[in-house]
mmCIF file of C-alpha atoms in Angstrom:
data_model
loop_
_atom_site.group_PDB
_atom_site.id
_atom_site.type_symbol
_atom_site.label_atom_id
_atom_site.label_comp_id
_atom_site.label_asym_id
_atom_site.label_seq_id
_atom_site.Cartn_x
_atom_site.Cartn_y
_atom_site.Cartn_z
ATOM 1 C CA MET A 215 -67.393 30.808 -52.507
ATOM 2 C CA ASN A 216 -69.222 30.916 -55.807
ATOM 3 C CA ASN A 217 -71.588 33.915 -55.859
ATOM 4 C CA ASN A 218 -73.129 33.082 -59.259
ATOM 5 C CA ILE A 219 -75.243 30.114 -58.165
ATOM 6 C CA ASN A 220 -78.234 29.512 -55.943
ATOM 7 C CA LYS A 221 -77.162 28.003 -52.660
ATOM 8 C CA ILE A 222 -78.721 24.916 -51.162
ATOM 9 C CA SER A 223 -80.501 25.467 -47.859
ATOM 10 C CA ILE A 224 -78.497 24.048 -44.978
ATOM 11 C CA PRO A 225 -81.501 22.067 -43.590
ATOM 12 C CA LEU A 226 -81.962 20.311 -46.948
ATOM 13 C CA ALA A 227 -78.201 19.698 -47.292
ATOM 14 C CA VAL A 228 -78.091 18.252 -43.779
ATOM 15 C CA THR A 229 -81.068 15.962 -44.461
ATOM 16 C CA LEU A 230 -79.626 14.703 -47.753
ATOM 17 C CA LEU A 231 -76.281 13.977 -46.087
ATOM 18 C CA MET A 232 -78.037 12.290 -43.149
ATOM 19 C CA PHE A 233 -80.119 10.143 -45.491
ATOM 20 C CA PRO A 234 -77.574 7.355 -46.270
ATOM 21 C CA GLN A 235 -76.504 7.071 -42.625
ATOM 22 C CA ILE A 236 -80.118 6.929 -41.422
ATOM 23 C CA ILE A 237 -80.836 4.150 -43.929
ATOM 24 C CA GLU A 238 -77.742 2.190 -42.886
ATOM 25 C CA THR A 239 -78.473 2.525 -39.158
ATOM 26 C CA MET A 240 -82.157 1.659 -39.642
ATOM 27 C CA TYR A 241 -81.031 -1.593 -41.270
ATOM 28 C CA SER A 242 -78.629 -2.479 -38.444
ATOM 29 C CA PRO A 243 -81.261 -3.392 -35.780
ATOM 30 C CA ALA A 244 -83.084 -5.485 -38.397
ATOM 31 C CA LEU A 245 -80.101 -7.856 -38.718
ATOM 32 C CA THR A 246 -81.408 -10.207 -36.021
ATOM 33 C CA SER A 247 -84.854 -10.295 -37.672
ATOM 34 C CA ILE A 248 -83.262 -10.996 -41.064
ATOM 35 C CA LYS A 249 -81.134 -13.768 -39.545
ATOM 36 C CA THR A 250 -84.227 -15.447 -38.055
ATOM 37 C CA HIS A 251 -86.506 -14.945 -41.086
ATOM 38 C CA PHE A 252 -84.066 -16.352 -43.662
ATOM 39 C CA GLY A 253 -82.376 -18.892 -41.373
ATOM 40 C CA VAL A 254 -78.820 -17.594 -41.876
ATOM 41 C CA THR A 255 -75.979 -17.126 -39.398
ATOM 42 C CA GLY A 256 -75.188 -13.829 -37.715
ATOM 43 C CA SER A 257 -71.978 -13.362 -39.702
ATOM 44 C CA THR A 258 -73.865 -14.029 -42.950
ATOM 45 C CA ALA A 259 -76.581 -11.526 -42.043
ATOM 46 C CA ALA A 260 -73.901 -8.947 -41.205
ATOM 47 C CA GLN A 261 -72.596 -9.156 -44.774
ATOM 48 C CA GLY A 262 -75.451 -6.876 -45.727
ATOM 49 C CA MET A 263 -73.434 -4.007 -44.279
ATOM 50 C CA SER A 264 -70.440 -4.684 -46.523
ATOM 51 C CA VAL A 265 -72.767 -5.090 -49.531
ATOM 52 C CA PHE A 266 -74.258 -1.686 -48.670
ATOM 53 C CA PHE A 267 -70.893 0.063 -48.756
ATOM 54 C CA ILE A 268 -69.626 -1.684 -51.887
ATOM 55 C CA ALA A 269 -72.832 -0.854 -53.801
ATOM 56 C CA PHE A 270 -72.710 2.621 -52.278
ATOM 57 C CA ALA A 271 -69.169 3.051 -53.660
ATOM 58 C CA ILE A 272 -70.313 2.117 -57.162
ATOM 59 C CA GLY A 273 -73.231 4.524 -56.783
ATOM 60 C CA VAL A 274 -70.933 7.315 -55.663
ATOM 61 C CA VAL A 275 -68.795 7.118 -58.816
ATOM 62 C CA PHE A 276 -71.853 6.821 -61.082
ATOM 63 C CA TRP A 277 -73.846 9.690 -59.552
ATOM 64 C CA GLY A 278 -70.755 11.858 -59.161
ATOM 65 C CA ARG A 279 -70.121 11.521 -62.880
ATOM 66 C CA MET A 280 -73.791 12.269 -63.534
ATOM 67 C CA CYS A 281 -73.386 15.468 -61.487
ATOM 68 C CA ASP A 282 -70.980 16.751 -64.146
ATOM 69 C CA ILE A 283 -73.025 15.443 -67.092
ATOM 70 C CA ILE A 284 -76.733 16.050 -66.317
ATOM 71 C CA GLY A 285 -76.365 18.339 -63.295
ATOM 72 C CA ARG A 286 -76.495 18.031 -59.522
ATOM 73 C CA ARG A 287 -80.271 18.408 -59.171
ATOM 74 C CA TYR A 288 -81.334 15.820 -61.766
ATOM 75 C CA ALA A 289 -78.790 13.258 -60.527
ATOM 76 C CA THR A 290 -80.103 13.617 -56.969
ATOM 77 C CA LEU A 291 -83.762 13.281 -57.949
ATOM 78 C CA ILE A 292 -83.169 10.214 -60.127
ATOM 79 C CA GLY A 293 -81.123 8.552 -57.359
ATOM 80 C CA LEU A 294 -83.907 9.058 -54.807
ATOM 81 C CA ILE A 295 -86.480 7.604 -57.198
ATOM 82 C CA LEU A 296 -84.224 4.579 -57.787
ATOM 83 C CA PHE A 297 -83.899 4.057 -54.022
ATOM 84 C CA ILE A 298 -87.675 4.035 -53.521
ATOM 85 C CA SER A 299 -88.166 1.557 -56.372
ATOM 86 C CA SER A 300 -85.417 -0.740 -55.054
ATOM 87 C CA ALA A 301 -86.753 -0.651 -51.475
ATOM 88 C CA ILE A 302 -90.208 -1.684 -52.690
ATOM 89 C CA ILE A 303 -88.704 -4.656 -54.551
ATOM 90 C CA THR A 304 -86.529 -5.607 -51.548
ATOM 91 C CA LEU A 305 -89.584 -5.565 -49.299
ATOM 92 C CA PHE A 306 -90.907 -8.611 -51.180
ATOM 93 C CA ALA A 307 -87.592 -10.512 -51.536
ATOM 94 C CA SER A 308 -88.177 -14.263 -51.120
ATOM 95 C CA THR A 309 -84.554 -15.268 -50.385
ATOM 96 C CA PHE A 310 -81.642 -13.763 -48.487
ATOM 97 C CA THR A 311 -79.668 -13.424 -51.727
ATOM 98 C CA LEU A 312 -82.457 -11.389 -53.332
ATOM 99 C CA LEU A 313 -82.651 -9.229 -50.217
ATOM 100 C CA LEU A 314 -78.917 -8.500 -50.465
ATOM 101 C CA ILE A 315 -79.243 -7.623 -54.156
ATOM 102 C CA GLY A 316 -82.207 -5.348 -53.440
ATOM 103 C CA PHE A 317 -80.446 -3.670 -50.515
ATOM 104 C CA GLY A 318 -77.394 -3.173 -52.718
ATOM 105 C CA CYS A 319 -79.605 -1.381 -55.270
ATOM 106 C CA CYS A 320 -80.957 0.759 -52.422
ATOM 107 C CA ALA A 321 -77.382 1.672 -51.457
ATOM 108 C CA PHE A 322 -76.600 2.528 -55.089
ATOM 109 C CA GLY A 323 -79.486 5.017 -55.122
ATOM 110 C CA ALA A 324 -78.735 6.367 -51.630
ATOM 111 C CA ALA A 325 -75.241 7.392 -52.778
ATOM 112 C CA VAL A 326 -76.706 10.582 -54.253
ATOM 113 C CA GLY A 327 -77.213 11.856 -50.707
ATOM 114 C CA SER A 328 -73.454 11.825 -50.165
ATOM 115 C CA VAL A 329 -71.723 12.618 -53.442
ATOM 116 C CA CYS A 330 -74.270 15.002 -54.993
ATOM 117 C CA THR A 331 -74.734 17.004 -51.801
ATOM 118 C CA GLN A 332 -70.988 17.269 -51.179
ATOM 119 C CA THR A 333 -70.520 18.408 -54.781
ATOM 120 C CA ILE A 334 -73.204 21.081 -54.328
ATOM 121 C CA LEU A 335 -71.518 22.313 -51.132
ATOM 122 C CA ARG A 336 -68.120 22.422 -52.841
ATOM 123 C CA ASP A 337 -69.745 24.448 -55.640
ATOM 124 C CA CYS A 338 -70.887 26.999 -53.069
ATOM 125 C CA TYR A 339 -67.983 27.162 -50.618
ATOM 126 C CA GLN A 340 -64.197 26.881 -50.563
ATOM 127 C CA GLY A 341 -61.290 26.674 -48.123
ATOM 128 C CA ALA A 342 -61.805 27.384 -44.434
ATOM 129 C CA GLU A 343 -65.423 28.355 -45.088
ATOM 130 C CA LEU A 344 -66.084 24.915 -46.526
ATOM 131 C CA GLY A 345 -64.437 23.357 -43.470
ATOM 132 C CA ARG A 346 -66.771 25.323 -41.183
ATOM 133 C CA VAL A 347 -69.804 24.298 -43.244
ATOM 134 C CA PHE A 348 -68.787 20.627 -43.002
ATOM 135 C CA SER A 349 -68.373 21.042 -39.236
ATOM 136 C CA ILE A 350 -71.806 22.657 -38.870
ATOM 137 C CA ILE A 351 -73.330 19.859 -40.916
ATOM 138 C CA GLY A 352 -71.328 17.291 -38.945
ATOM 139 C CA THR A 353 -72.833 18.636 -35.728
ATOM 140 C CA SER A 354 -76.324 18.295 -37.186
ATOM 141 C CA ILE A 355 -75.980 14.873 -38.782
ATOM 142 C CA GLY A 356 -74.597 13.503 -35.525
ATOM 143 C CA ILE A 357 -78.213 12.822 -34.620
ATOM 144 C CA SER A 358 -78.723 10.540 -37.636
ATOM 145 C CA PRO A 359 -77.664 7.372 -35.747
ATOM 146 C CA ILE A 360 -80.256 8.199 -33.079
ATOM 147 C CA ILE A 361 -82.975 8.585 -35.693
ATOM 148 C CA GLY A 362 -81.902 5.508 -37.654
ATOM 149 C CA MET A 363 -81.218 3.084 -34.826
ATOM 150 C CA ILE A 364 -84.144 4.005 -32.567
ATOM 151 C CA THR A 365 -86.544 4.010 -35.519
ATOM 152 C CA GLY A 366 -85.074 0.776 -36.859
ATOM 153 C CA SER A 367 -85.213 -0.871 -33.430
ATOM 154 C CA TRP A 368 -88.856 0.110 -32.872
ATOM 155 C CA LEU A 369 -89.871 -1.037 -36.356
ATOM 156 C CA THR A 370 -87.969 -4.327 -35.969
ATOM 157 C CA VAL A 371 -89.522 -5.117 -32.593
ATOM 158 C CA ASN A 372 -93.041 -4.363 -33.828
ATOM 159 C CA GLY A 373 -92.986 -5.616 -37.408
ATOM 160 C CA GLY A 374 -89.637 -7.203 -38.244
ATOM 161 C CA TYR A 375 -87.334 -6.174 -41.063
ATOM 162 C CA LYS A 376 -90.261 -5.609 -43.469
ATOM 163 C CA TRP A 377 -91.466 -2.673 -41.384
ATOM 164 C CA VAL A 378 -87.951 -1.250 -41.577
ATOM 165 C CA PHE A 379 -88.061 -1.186 -45.374
ATOM 166 C CA ILE A 380 -91.541 0.354 -45.318
ATOM 167 C CA GLY A 381 -90.133 3.078 -43.061
ATOM 168 C CA MET A 382 -87.284 3.661 -45.528
ATOM 169 C CA ILE A 383 -89.771 4.051 -48.391
ATOM 170 C CA ILE A 384 -91.838 6.617 -46.486
ATOM 171 C CA LEU A 385 -88.752 8.595 -45.401
ATOM 172 C CA THR A 386 -87.258 8.735 -48.892
ATOM 173 C CA SER A 387 -90.575 9.698 -50.494
ATOM 174 C CA GLY A 388 -90.739 12.736 -48.207
ATOM 175 C CA LEU A 389 -87.143 13.672 -49.038
ATOM 176 C CA LEU A 390 -87.885 13.350 -52.756
ATOM 177 C CA CYS A 391 -90.815 15.776 -52.470
ATOM 178 C CA TRP A 392 -88.678 18.283 -50.538
ATOM 179 C CA SER A 393 -85.896 18.048 -53.122
ATOM 180 C CA LEU A 394 -88.323 18.525 -56.001
ATOM 181 C CA LEU A 395 -89.471 21.779 -54.409
ATOM 182 C CA GLN A 396 -86.209 23.277 -53.112
ATOM 183 C CA LEU A 397 -83.057 21.597 -54.460
ATOM 184 C CA PRO A 398 -81.152 24.085 -56.680
ATOM 185 C CA GLU A 399 -78.928 23.364 -59.653
ATOM 186 C CA THR A 400 -75.391 24.506 -58.803
ATOM 187 C CA LYS A 401 -73.418 23.038 -61.704
ATOM 188 C CA PRO A 402 -71.113 25.767 -63.112
ATOM 189 C CA THR A 403 -71.761 26.743 -66.701
ATOM 190 C CA GLN A 404 -68.104 26.126 -67.581
ATOM 191 C CA THR A 405 -66.593 22.809 -66.440
ATOM 192 C CA GLN A 406 -63.803 20.645 -67.813
ATOM 193 C CA GLN A 407 -65.105 17.472 -69.412
ATOM 194 C CA ASP A 408 -62.077 15.336 -68.615
ATOM 195 C CA SER A 409 -62.610 11.607 -68.895
ATOM 196 C CA LEU A 410 -63.151 9.479 -65.829
ATOM 197 C CA LEU A 411 -59.933 7.623 -66.645
ATOM 198 C CA SER A 412 -57.787 10.748 -66.899
ATOM 199 C CA VAL A 413 -59.081 12.204 -63.629
ATOM 200 C CA GLY A 414 -58.735 8.827 -61.905
ATOM 201 C CA THR A 415 -55.159 8.411 -63.156
ATOM 202 C CA LYS A 416 -54.255 11.849 -61.824
ATOM 203 C CA MET A 417 -55.794 11.079 -58.445
ATOM 204 C CA LEU A 418 -54.091 7.696 -58.099
ATOM 205 C CA LYS A 419 -50.718 9.421 -58.565
ATOM 206 C CA ASP A 420 -51.578 11.916 -55.818
ATOM 207 C CA LEU A 421 -50.207 10.825 -52.407
ATOM 208 C CA HIS A 422 -52.497 13.297 -50.650
ATOM 209 C CA ILE A 423 -55.551 11.617 -52.177
ATOM 210 C CA TRP A 424 -54.294 8.216 -51.013
ATOM 211 C CA TYR A 425 -53.871 9.580 -47.497
ATOM 212 C CA ILE A 426 -57.376 11.108 -47.496
ATOM 213 C CA MET A 427 -59.160 8.028 -48.856
ATOM 214 C CA LEU A 428 -57.410 5.614 -46.478
ATOM 215 C CA MET A 429 -58.004 7.808 -43.427
ATOM 216 C CA VAL A 430 -61.676 8.412 -44.283
ATOM 217 C CA ALA A 431 -62.130 4.661 -44.770
ATOM 218 C CA ILE A 432 -60.422 3.792 -41.478
ATOM 219 C CA PHE A 433 -62.567 6.127 -39.373
ATOM 220 C CA ASN A 434 -65.723 4.868 -41.104
ATOM 221 C CA ILE A 435 -64.782 1.211 -40.567
ATOM 222 C CA ALA A 436 -64.134 1.937 -36.892
ATOM 223 C CA LEU A 437 -67.546 3.559 -36.440
ATOM 224 C CA PHE A 438 -69.677 1.281 -38.617
ATOM 225 C CA SER A 439 -68.126 -1.963 -37.389
ATOM 226 C CA TYR A 440 -70.095 -1.231 -34.214
ATOM 227 C CA TYR A 441 -73.359 -1.206 -36.171
ATOM 228 C CA SER A 442 -72.561 -4.498 -37.912
ATOM 229 C CA LEU A 443 -71.162 -6.420 -34.901
ATOM 230 C CA ALA A 444 -72.822 -4.956 -31.807
ATOM 231 C CA PRO A 445 -76.348 -6.363 -32.436
ATOM 232 C CA PHE A 446 -74.977 -9.890 -32.087
ATOM 233 C CA MET A 447 -72.872 -8.901 -29.067
ATOM 234 C CA PHE A 448 -76.020 -7.665 -27.336
ATOM 235 C CA GLU A 449 -77.836 -10.839 -28.362
ATOM 236 C CA LYS A 450 -75.033 -12.973 -26.900
ATOM 237 C CA LEU A 451 -75.309 -11.005 -23.626
ATOM 238 C CA TYR A 452 -79.103 -11.668 -23.615
ATOM 239 C CA VAL A 453 -79.918 -7.971 -23.886
ATOM 240 C CA SER A 454 -82.928 -6.618 -25.817
ATOM 241 C CA ILE A 455 -82.265 -5.172 -29.262
ATOM 242 C CA LYS A 456 -84.061 -2.056 -27.999
ATOM 243 C CA LEU A 457 -81.039 -1.217 -25.839
ATOM 244 C CA PHE A 458 -78.829 -1.461 -28.910
ATOM 245 C CA GLY A 459 -81.060 1.165 -30.517
ATOM 246 C CA TYR A 460 -80.759 3.431 -27.499
ATOM 247 C CA THR A 461 -76.951 3.237 -27.588
ATOM 248 C CA SER A 462 -77.179 5.313 -30.748
ATOM 249 C CA ALA A 463 -77.581 8.309 -28.438
ATOM 250 C CA VAL A 464 -74.108 7.604 -27.054
ATOM 251 C CA LEU A 465 -72.552 7.524 -30.518
ATOM 252 C CA ALA A 466 -74.515 10.572 -31.638
ATOM 253 C CA LEU A 467 -73.361 12.531 -28.602
ATOM 254 C CA GLY A 468 -69.759 11.704 -29.427
ATOM 255 C CA SER A 469 -70.156 12.755 -33.056
ATOM 256 C CA ILE A 470 -71.828 16.035 -32.104
ATOM 257 C CA LEU A 471 -69.172 16.826 -29.481
ATOM 258 C CA GLY A 472 -66.448 16.027 -32.001
ATOM 259 C CA ALA A 473 -67.925 18.345 -34.632
ATOM 260 C CA MET A 474 -68.453 21.147 -32.089
ATOM 261 C CA LEU A 475 -64.904 20.780 -30.778
ATOM 262 C CA ASN A 476 -63.646 20.829 -34.352
ATOM 263 C CA MET A 477 -65.419 24.132 -35.054
ATOM 264 C CA ARG A 478 -63.915 25.656 -31.937
ATOM 265 C CA LEU A 479 -60.410 24.486 -32.878
ATOM 266 C CA LEU A 480 -60.792 25.834 -36.432
ATOM 267 C CA ARG A 481 -61.898 29.223 -35.074
ATOM 268 C CA ARG A 482 -58.692 29.242 -33.039
ATOM 269 C CA HIS A 483 -56.760 28.506 -36.265
ATOM 270 C CA VAL A 484 -55.559 25.085 -35.188
ATOM 271 C CA ILE A 485 -54.087 23.306 -38.219
ATOM 272 C CA ALA A 486 -56.353 20.627 -39.706
ATOM 273 C CA GLN A 487 -53.611 17.992 -39.636
ATOM 274 C CA THR A 488 -53.091 18.575 -35.908
ATOM 275 C CA ILE A 489 -56.785 17.874 -35.315
ATOM 276 C CA ILE A 490 -56.606 14.682 -37.414
ATOM 277 C CA THR A 491 -53.577 13.486 -35.433
ATOM 278 C CA ALA A 492 -55.394 14.107 -32.142
ATOM 279 C CA ALA A 493 -58.421 12.187 -33.473
ATOM 280 C CA SER A 494 -56.185 9.207 -34.313
ATOM 281 C CA ILE A 495 -54.767 9.124 -30.782
ATOM 282 C CA ILE A 496 -58.275 9.306 -29.295
ATOM 283 C CA LEU A 497 -59.289 6.435 -31.586
ATOM 284 C CA LEU A 498 -56.470 4.244 -30.261
ATOM 285 C CA ILE A 499 -57.197 4.891 -26.574
ATOM 286 C CA SER A 500 -60.941 4.318 -27.078
ATOM 287 C CA SER A 501 -60.362 1.129 -29.075
ATOM 288 C CA VAL A 502 -58.327 -0.422 -26.275
ATOM 289 C CA SER A 503 -61.115 0.485 -23.840
ATOM 290 C CA VAL A 504 -63.743 -1.228 -26.007
ATOM 291 C CA TYR A 505 -61.548 -4.326 -26.256
ATOM 292 C CA LEU A 506 -61.198 -4.516 -22.460
ATOM 293 C CA LEU A 507 -64.950 -4.069 -21.849
ATOM 294 C CA GLN A 508 -66.502 -6.109 -24.663
ATOM 295 C CA THR A 509 -67.391 -9.070 -22.442
ATOM 296 C CA SER A 510 -69.734 -6.796 -20.444
ATOM 297 C CA ILE A 511 -72.736 -4.693 -21.387
ATOM 298 C CA TRP A 512 -70.716 -1.505 -20.900
ATOM 299 C CA PHE A 513 -68.521 -2.004 -23.954
ATOM 300 C CA PHE A 514 -70.628 0.573 -25.807
ATOM 301 C CA LEU A 515 -69.595 3.463 -23.526
ATOM 302 C CA PRO A 516 -66.063 4.010 -24.962
ATOM 303 C CA MET A 517 -67.722 4.162 -28.388
ATOM 304 C CA ILE A 518 -68.619 7.767 -27.546
ATOM 305 C CA PHE A 519 -64.947 8.641 -28.037
ATOM 306 C CA ILE A 520 -64.710 6.567 -31.224
ATOM 307 C CA SER A 521 -67.577 8.663 -32.529
ATOM 308 C CA LEU A 522 -65.933 11.855 -31.217
ATOM 309 C CA SER A 523 -62.745 11.043 -33.131
ATOM 310 C CA PHE A 524 -64.895 10.494 -36.254
ATOM 311 C CA GLY A 525 -66.499 13.931 -35.790
ATOM 312 C CA LEU A 526 -63.062 15.528 -35.386
ATOM 313 C CA ALA A 527 -61.320 13.878 -38.316
ATOM 314 C CA LEU A 528 -63.883 13.640 -41.121
ATOM 315 C CA PRO A 529 -64.639 17.370 -41.698
ATOM 316 C CA ASN A 530 -60.926 18.155 -41.945
ATOM 317 C CA LEU A 531 -60.215 15.237 -44.258
ATOM 318 C CA LEU A 532 -63.138 15.903 -46.619
ATOM 319 C CA SER A 533 -62.829 19.701 -46.763
ATOM 320 C CA THR A 534 -59.182 19.525 -47.950
ATOM 321 C CA ALA A 535 -59.502 16.487 -50.200
ATOM 322 C CA LEU A 536 -60.242 18.061 -53.590
ATOM 323 C CA ASN A 537 -58.575 21.475 -53.468
ATOM 324 C CA ASN A 538 -56.631 20.617 -56.630
ATOM 325 C CA TYR A 539 -59.631 19.229 -58.541
ATOM 326 C CA ARG A 540 -62.094 22.122 -58.614
ATOM 327 C CA ASP A 541 -62.491 22.007 -62.412
ATOM 328 C CA HIS A 542 -64.134 18.565 -62.215
ATOM 329 C CA LEU A 543 -65.540 18.348 -58.700
ATOM 330 C CA GLY A 544 -68.317 15.888 -59.530
ATOM 331 C CA THR A 545 -66.012 13.369 -61.198
ATOM 332 C CA ALA A 546 -63.197 13.786 -58.658
ATOM 333 C CA GLY A 547 -65.635 13.531 -55.751
ATOM 334 C CA ALA A 548 -67.144 10.422 -57.314
ATOM 335 C CA LEU A 549 -63.781 8.725 -57.683
ATOM 336 C CA LEU A 550 -62.689 9.696 -54.173
ATOM 337 C CA GLY A 551 -65.922 8.231 -52.830
ATOM 338 C CA LEU A 552 -65.469 5.095 -54.925
ATOM 339 C CA PHE A 553 -61.977 4.575 -53.540
ATOM 340 C CA TYR A 554 -62.815 4.967 -49.876
ATOM 341 C CA TYR A 555 -66.220 3.244 -49.939
ATOM 342 C CA LEU A 556 -64.690 0.172 -51.574
ATOM 343 C CA ILE A 557 -62.127 0.090 -48.763
ATOM 344 C CA ILE A 558 -64.924 0.533 -46.202
ATOM 345 C CA GLY A 559 -66.888 -2.328 -47.740
ATOM 346 C CA ALA A 560 -63.849 -4.616 -47.749
ATOM 347 C CA GLY A 561 -63.002 -3.603 -44.183
ATOM 348 C CA LEU A 562 -66.490 -4.303 -42.890
ATOM 349 C CA HIS A 563 -66.510 -7.639 -44.721
ATOM 350 C CA LYS A 564 -63.292 -8.581 -42.930
ATOM 351 C CA ALA A 565 -64.677 -7.293 -39.604
ATOM 352 C CA ALA A 566 -67.762 -9.516 -40.027
ATOM 353 C CA ILE A 567 -65.526 -12.547 -40.641
ATOM 354 C CA VAL A 568 -63.315 -11.800 -37.617
ATOM 355 C CA GLY A 569 -66.372 -11.006 -35.491
ATOM 356 C CA ASP A 570 -64.354 -9.155 -32.816
ATOM 357 C CA LEU A 571 -65.207 -5.465 -32.385
ATOM 358 C CA GLY A 572 -62.291 -4.658 -30.090
ATOM 359 C CA ILE A 573 -59.660 -6.156 -32.411
ATOM 360 C CA THR A 574 -61.214 -4.392 -35.420
ATOM 361 C CA LEU A 575 -61.068 -1.018 -33.661
ATOM 362 C CA ILE A 576 -57.478 -1.456 -32.481
ATOM 363 C CA VAL A 577 -56.298 -2.381 -35.995
ATOM 364 C CA CYS A 578 -58.068 0.717 -37.376
ATOM 365 C CA ALA A 579 -56.420 2.953 -34.767
ATOM 366 C CA ILE A 580 -52.925 1.589 -35.396
ATOM 367 C CA LEU A 581 -53.362 2.102 -39.152
ATOM 368 C CA ALA A 582 -54.620 5.676 -38.628
ATOM 369 C CA ILE A 583 -51.631 6.637 -36.469
ATOM 370 C CA THR A 584 -49.203 4.963 -38.895
ATOM 371 C CA LEU A 585 -50.680 6.814 -41.887
ATOM 372 C CA THR A 586 -50.617 10.119 -40.008
ATOM 373 C CA LEU A 587 -46.938 9.583 -39.216
ATOM 374 C CA PHE A 588 -46.085 8.739 -42.836
ATOM 375 C CA HIS A 589 -48.058 11.776 -44.039
ATOM 376 C CA TYR A 590 -46.116 14.038 -41.678
ATOM 377 C CA ILE A 591 -42.766 12.595 -42.802
ATOM 378 C CA ASN A 592 -43.699 12.910 -46.491
ATOM 379 C CA LYS A 593 -44.843 16.504 -46.028
ATOM 380 C CA THR A 594 -41.671 17.386 -44.132
ATOM 381 C CA VAL A 595 -39.463 15.896 -46.850
ATOM 382 C CA SER A 596 -41.420 17.593 -49.665
ATOM 383 C CA ILE A 597 -41.034 21.086 -48.168
ATOM 384 C CA ARG A 598 -37.362 20.668 -47.197
ATOM 385 C CA PRO A 599 -35.270 23.072 -49.337
ATOM 386 C CA ALA A 600 -32.834 21.520 -51.766
ATOM 387 C CA ARG A 601 -29.141 21.899 -50.938
#
């Protein structure tokens, strides 16, 4: 832990980290309204989710680099201002293409909530303490799908997608005011100014980084494929979009339980990799259950365990990701985010084309277990003494 900097308040850190997920889940219920308003197909409307993550990935690398150049506080404030401006423009988009461009700009600005806040937390905490902080935050931000989906559903039902963007503008304006008043600057006075290329080259040669970015992407694709595909599944079953919003409570419960279980396991000194392996197995079992139930309204129930596996795996993956990159946390965090958000965007794009939630989840689970196995074998070989 760095004792020479002002620490961010946990409530503000939680809210900033919740911010991108709230925005994304607010948009999800509006997909049916967008489809109707612009006269596009469901799969075309769902592409907005992949655009969000791809633009978010670009934003992560840009704002992460800005964290090391202009500081964590200024990067965050500018990103929030950019989001508000982009959301206002998107509100008046006359075509679906312009809406996608505007929403992509929103995602670019929203990336500060992830990369800048994680950089600030890594400035303040290290090691097991950082893992516990991520778990505490994970428990708190588990409610973000409830806030986003219920709010987005209510706004969509009462005013269509335009009300959703108005809600985003109001929410972000409040967060900007809070950040102006309380967000500290935690950038160390002495940091290495390595180039983006040199840090990126180092990371791409690091097998541990590849494992982290692929696993983070897989668990995110598994969770967020529900948000991009489920609205149309509910529509096909002739169920109100309001119920889709209420299912957010199921996913939130799973995420909260996963984060709480993770904290308990860490207190008992269970190895992080053991927890990640268990999360991968839970993901596989839950994915098969979703596949078997997806022709009925109850397909959303096994998603609680998909969300639980997410809450178990993510804190352990993210807290150990950049242990060897502390001299350039902003840049390394930006590149890590770029790598896994690009994979998430591509994965969600493919999921939208396939249009089958169960198949998407099963593929994610098989990949997670395969990667975990390869990681274990590689680690075993690397620590085996030479003869």
